[in-house]
Coordinates of C-alpha atoms and ligand atoms in Angstrom, one line a residue:
M16 CA 101.0 86.8 83.8
K17 CA 101.6 83.2 83.4
F18 CA 105.4 81.9 83.8
D19 CA 106.3 78.2 82.4
I20 CA 110.5 77.5 83.1
L21 CA 112.1 75.1 81.3
T22 CA 114.8 73.8 83.3
L23 CA 116.8 71.1 84.1
F24 CA 117.6 72.2 87.8
P25 CA 114.0 72.9 89.1
G26 CA 115.4 72.8 92.4
M27 CA 116.8 75.2 92.7
F28 CA 113.4 77.5 92.1
S29 CA 112.5 76.3 95.3
G30 CA 114.1 79.2 97.7
P31 CA 113.7 82.2 95.7
F32 CA 110.6 82.3 94.5
D33 CA 109.0 81.1 97.6
E34 CA 109.7 84.0 99.8
S35 CA 108.2 87.8 99.4
I36 CA 107.1 89.9 96.9
I37 CA 106.7 86.9 94.1
N38 CA 105.5 84.4 96.5
R39 CA 102.8 86.9 97.6
A40 CA 102.8 88.2 93.1
K41 CA 101.2 84.6 93.6
A42 CA 98.7 84.7 96.4
R43 CA 96.9 87.3 95.0
Q44 CA 96.9 86.0 91.6
L45 CA 99.2 88.3 89.3
I46 CA 101.2 85.6 88.0
D47 CA 101.6 81.8 87.7
I48 CA 104.6 80.1 87.6
S49 CA 105.3 76.2 86.5
L50 CA 108.8 74.7 85.9
H51 CA 108.9 72.2 83.5
N52 CA 112.1 69.5 83.6
I53 CA 113.2 69.3 80.1
R54 CA 115.5 65.3 81.3
D55 CA 111.1 64.3 81.5
W56 CA 111.2 65.4 77.6
A57 CA 113.7 63.4 77.0
T58 CA 112.8 59.0 75.4
D59 CA 116.1 57.0 76.6
K60 CA 115.8 54.8 79.6
H61 CA 118.4 57.3 80.7
Q62 CA 116.6 59.9 80.2
T63 CA 119.6 62.0 78.8
A64 CA 118.8 65.5 78.4
D65 CA 122.5 65.8 76.5
D66 CA 125.7 65.3 74.2
A67 CA 129.1 65.8 72.7
P68 CA 129.1 68.7 70.1
Y69 CA 130.1 68.2 67.5
G70 CA 132.6 68.7 65.5
G71 CA 134.4 67.9 69.4
G72 CA 135.6 69.8 72.4
A73 CA 135.5 70.8 76.3
G74 CA 131.4 70.4 77.8
M75 CA 127.8 69.2 76.7
V76 CA 125.1 70.6 74.5
M77 CA 122.4 70.1 75.2
K78 CA 119.6 68.0 72.8
A79 CA 117.5 69.4 70.7
G80 CA 114.5 67.0 70.9
P81 CA 114.0 66.7 74.9
L82 CA 113.8 70.4 74.6
A83 CA 112.1 70.8 71.2
S84 CA 109.1 67.9 73.2
C85 CA 108.9 71.0 75.9
I86 CA 108.2 73.8 74.5
E87 CA 106.1 72.1 72.2
S88 CA 104.3 70.8 75.3
V89 CA 104.4 74.4 77.5
K90 CA 103.2 76.5 73.9
A91 CA 100.4 74.4 73.0
R92 CA 99.7 75.2 76.6
H93 CA 99.7 78.9 76.4
P94 CA 100.3 79.3 73.2
A95 CA 100.0 83.4 72.9
S96 CA 103.3 83.1 75.8
T97 CA 106.6 84.8 74.6
V98 CA 109.7 82.5 73.5
V99 CA 112.6 83.7 75.8
L100 CA 115.8 82.1 76.0
T101 CA 118.9 82.8 78.6
S102 CA 122.3 83.5 77.1
P103 CA 125.4 85.4 77.7
Q104 CA 124.9 86.2 73.9
G105 CA 121.4 87.5 74.1
R106 CA 119.7 91.2 74.6
R107 CA 121.1 92.9 78.0
L108 CA 118.6 93.1 80.3
T109 CA 116.7 96.1 81.8
H110 CA 114.4 98.3 82.6
S111 CA 112.9 99.0 79.3
V112 CA 113.4 95.5 78.6
A113 CA 111.3 94.5 81.7
L114 CA 108.6 96.8 80.1
E115 CA 108.4 95.7 77.0
L116 CA 107.9 91.0 78.0
V117 CA 105.7 92.7 81.2
H118 CA 103.0 93.3 78.5
S119 CA 103.1 89.2 76.9
S120 CA 100.9 87.4 78.5
G121 CA 102.9 84.5 79.8
L122 CA 107.1 84.0 79.1
I123 CA 108.5 80.3 78.0
I124 CA 111.5 81.1 79.2
V125 CA 114.9 78.2 78.7
C126 CA 117.5 78.1 81.3
G127 CA 120.7 76.5 78.9
R128 CA 123.4 73.9 80.5
Y129 CA 126.9 72.8 80.2
E130 CA 127.6 75.2 76.6
G131 CA 124.6 76.1 76.3
I132 CA 121.5 74.2 74.1
D133 CA 121.4 73.1 70.1
E134 CA 121.7 75.9 67.6
R135 CA 118.6 74.3 66.5
I136 CA 116.8 75.0 68.9
R137 CA 117.4 78.7 68.9
S138 CA 116.0 79.2 64.9
I139 CA 112.7 76.9 65.4
Y140 CA 111.6 78.6 68.3
A141 CA 113.7 81.6 70.2
E142 CA 111.1 84.6 70.0
D143 CA 114.0 86.6 72.9
D144 CA 117.1 86.4 73.9
I145 CA 118.4 87.7 77.1
S146 CA 121.5 88.3 78.5
L147 CA 122.0 89.1 82.6
G148 CA 125.4 90.8 81.3
D149 CA 128.8 89.8 79.7
F150 CA 129.4 87.7 81.3
V151 CA 128.7 83.5 81.4
L152 CA 126.4 82.1 84.5
S153 CA 126.4 78.1 85.0
G154 CA 123.1 78.1 83.3
G155 CA 119.8 80.1 82.5
E156 CA 118.1 79.6 86.3
I157 CA 119.8 82.7 87.5
A158 CA 119.2 84.8 84.5
A159 CA 115.1 83.2 84.8
M160 CA 115.2 84.0 87.5
A161 CA 115.8 87.4 87.0
I162 CA 113.4 88.7 84.7
V163 CA 110.5 87.1 86.6
D164 CA 111.5 88.9 89.6
S165 CA 112.8 92.4 87.4
V166 CA 108.9 91.7 85.2
T167 CA 107.1 91.4 88.5
R168 CA 107.4 93.7 90.2
L169 CA 106.8 95.6 87.0
I170 CA 102.8 93.8 87.6
P171 CA 100.7 96.2 88.9
G172 CA 99.8 95.6 92.5
A173 CA 102.6 93.4 92.8
L174 CA 104.2 95.5 94.7
G175 CA 102.4 97.2 98.4
S176 CA 101.5 100.5 98.8
N177 CA 105.1 101.4 100.3
E178 CA 107.4 100.2 97.3
S179 CA 107.0 101.7 94.2
A180 CA 108.1 101.0 91.3
E181 CA 108.0 104.1 89.2
T182 CA 110.4 106.1 91.9
D183 CA 112.9 103.0 91.4
S184 CA 116.0 103.5 89.8
F185 CA 115.2 103.6 86.6
G186 CA 111.6 103.9 86.8
D187 CA 112.4 108.1 85.6
G188 CA 115.2 107.2 83.7
L189 CA 117.1 108.5 86.2
L190 CA 119.3 106.9 89.1
E191 CA 117.2 107.3 93.1
Y192 CA 117.8 109.4 95.9
P193 CA 119.7 107.5 98.8
H194 CA 117.8 106.8 101.6
Y195 CA 117.9 106.5 105.6
T196 CA 116.8 105.4 108.6
R197 CA 116.3 105.7 112.1
P198 CA 118.5 106.8 113.8
P199 CA 119.2 110.3 113.4
E200 CA 122.6 109.7 113.6
F201 CA 125.3 106.6 112.3
N202 CA 128.8 106.9 113.5
G203 CA 129.0 110.9 113.5
M204 CA 127.1 111.5 109.9
I205 CA 123.5 112.4 110.1
V206 CA 120.3 112.0 108.3
P207 CA 120.5 115.3 105.9
E208 CA 117.9 117.7 107.4
A209 CA 115.2 118.4 104.9
L210 CA 114.9 114.2 104.9
L211 CA 114.2 115.5 109.0
S212 CA 111.5 118.7 107.9
G213 CA 108.5 117.1 107.4
N214 CA 107.8 119.6 104.7
H215 CA 106.7 117.4 101.6
E216 CA 108.5 120.1 98.9
L217 CA 111.0 119.9 100.1
I218 CA 111.8 116.4 100.2
R219 CA 110.2 116.2 96.8
K220 CA 113.0 118.8 95.5
W221 CA 115.9 117.4 98.0
R222 CA 115.3 113.8 96.5
R223 CA 115.0 114.5 92.8
K224 CA 118.5 116.6 93.1
E225 CA 119.7 114.0 94.6
S226 CA 118.5 111.4 91.8
L227 CA 121.1 113.9 90.0
R228 CA 123.8 114.3 91.2
K229 CA 123.7 110.7 91.5
T230 CA 123.2 109.8 87.9
R231 CA 125.6 112.5 87.1
S232 CA 128.0 111.1 88.4
L233 CA 127.7 107.4 88.0
R234 CA 125.7 107.2 85.4
P235 CA 126.0 110.5 83.1
D236 CA 124.5 108.3 80.4
L237 CA 121.2 108.1 81.2
L238 CA 120.7 111.9 81.6
S239 CA 121.1 112.2 78.2
Q240 CA 118.7 109.7 77.0
V241 CA 115.8 112.4 80.0
T242 CA 113.9 115.4 79.0
L243 CA 114.3 117.2 81.9
T244 CA 112.9 119.9 83.3
R245 CA 113.3 123.6 84.6
E246 CA 113.6 122.5 87.6
D247 CA 116.0 119.5 86.6
R248 CA 118.9 121.8 84.8
N249 CA 118.3 124.2 87.4
M250 CA 119.3 121.8 89.5
L251 CA 121.8 120.6 87.8
A252 CA 123.3 123.7 87.5
E253 CA 123.4 123.8 91.2
I254 CA 125.2 120.6 91.6
E255 CA 128.0 121.7 89.0
Q256 CA 128.3 125.1 91.3
E257 CA 128.8 122.8 94.1
E258 CA 130.8 120.2 93.0
A259 CA 132.9 123.1 91.3
C260 CA 133.2 124.2 95.5
V261 CA 134.1 121.5 96.5
L262 CA 136.9 121.1 94.1
Ligands
SAH16 N1 129.0 78.7 75.3 C1 127.8 79.5 76.1 C2 128.1 80.1 77.0 C3 127.0 78.4 77.9 S1 126.7 78.8 79.7 C4 129.2 80.6 75.5 O1 130.2 81.1 75.8 O2 128.2 81.8 74.9 C5 125.2 77.7 79.8 C6 123.9 78.2 80.3 O3 124.1 79.8 81.5 C7 123.3 79.1 78.7 O4 122.8 78.8 78.3 C8 122.3 80.6 79.5 O5 121.2 79.9 79.0 C9 123.4 80.6 80.6 N2 123.4 81.7 80.6 C10 124.9 82.1 81.0 N3 125.6 83.3 80.4 C11 124.4 83.8 80.6 C12 123.9 85.8 81.4 N4 125.2 86.1 80.8 N5 122.6 85.2 81.1 C13 121.7 85.1 80.9 N6 121.6 83.7 80.4 C14 123.1 82.9 80.6

């Protein structure tokens, strides 16, 4: 999958894209990331990429000209790629959005800065607009990293055999079960017996039940969106009883 990232700060990406799963996906040629410095497309001698907002007020706005030239040049090389803006006004990045994006042949991600980009760029080029959540970042770079990371994890072969996107939270619509590793006792707290049993069916059941318990307690909204099996419903009934006993 091809990722083209349009930014005024390409230096921010060295590090996050040179480690761990993303680096391995690049080495395996599952993804290819190109960084484009929007400033290289400015035509004046100061390479100006931003200007004061019409109507006055604080901050600067990213100019349409350099952005348009940069998008067009990248799009000419990758016509099938989707142009994605980053903005706090976009649709929220979720697991299902990442699953949608992984089916594109490529993403051209535009990182805004300052007060954002000239609105005409949105009108002409935007095919999608992604937000990380209801807060304001200083720029779209961290959002672009989150998009690349969450999408790459879903590409078959990007995760090692010991890692799995399906059992991760949201993979099956629920939050994932809790994890433990050695030692078996820490600060007087012991690892749940089922996990030490070596009995795969017992472990599977424990994990499913704890996944349901976590989801019920932390994200009950997710429970109403999944198809529950009879076993799930029985487990939820048990959880309800257990919690009623604790109260
Ligand atoms: N003035 C804008 C915010 C601009 S923040 C507003 O109030 O809506 C500057 C840039 O940071 C944006 O153009 C966008 O690229 C990025 N950004 C800020 N918050 C973001 C968020 N929650 N999700 C994704 N990108 C964000």
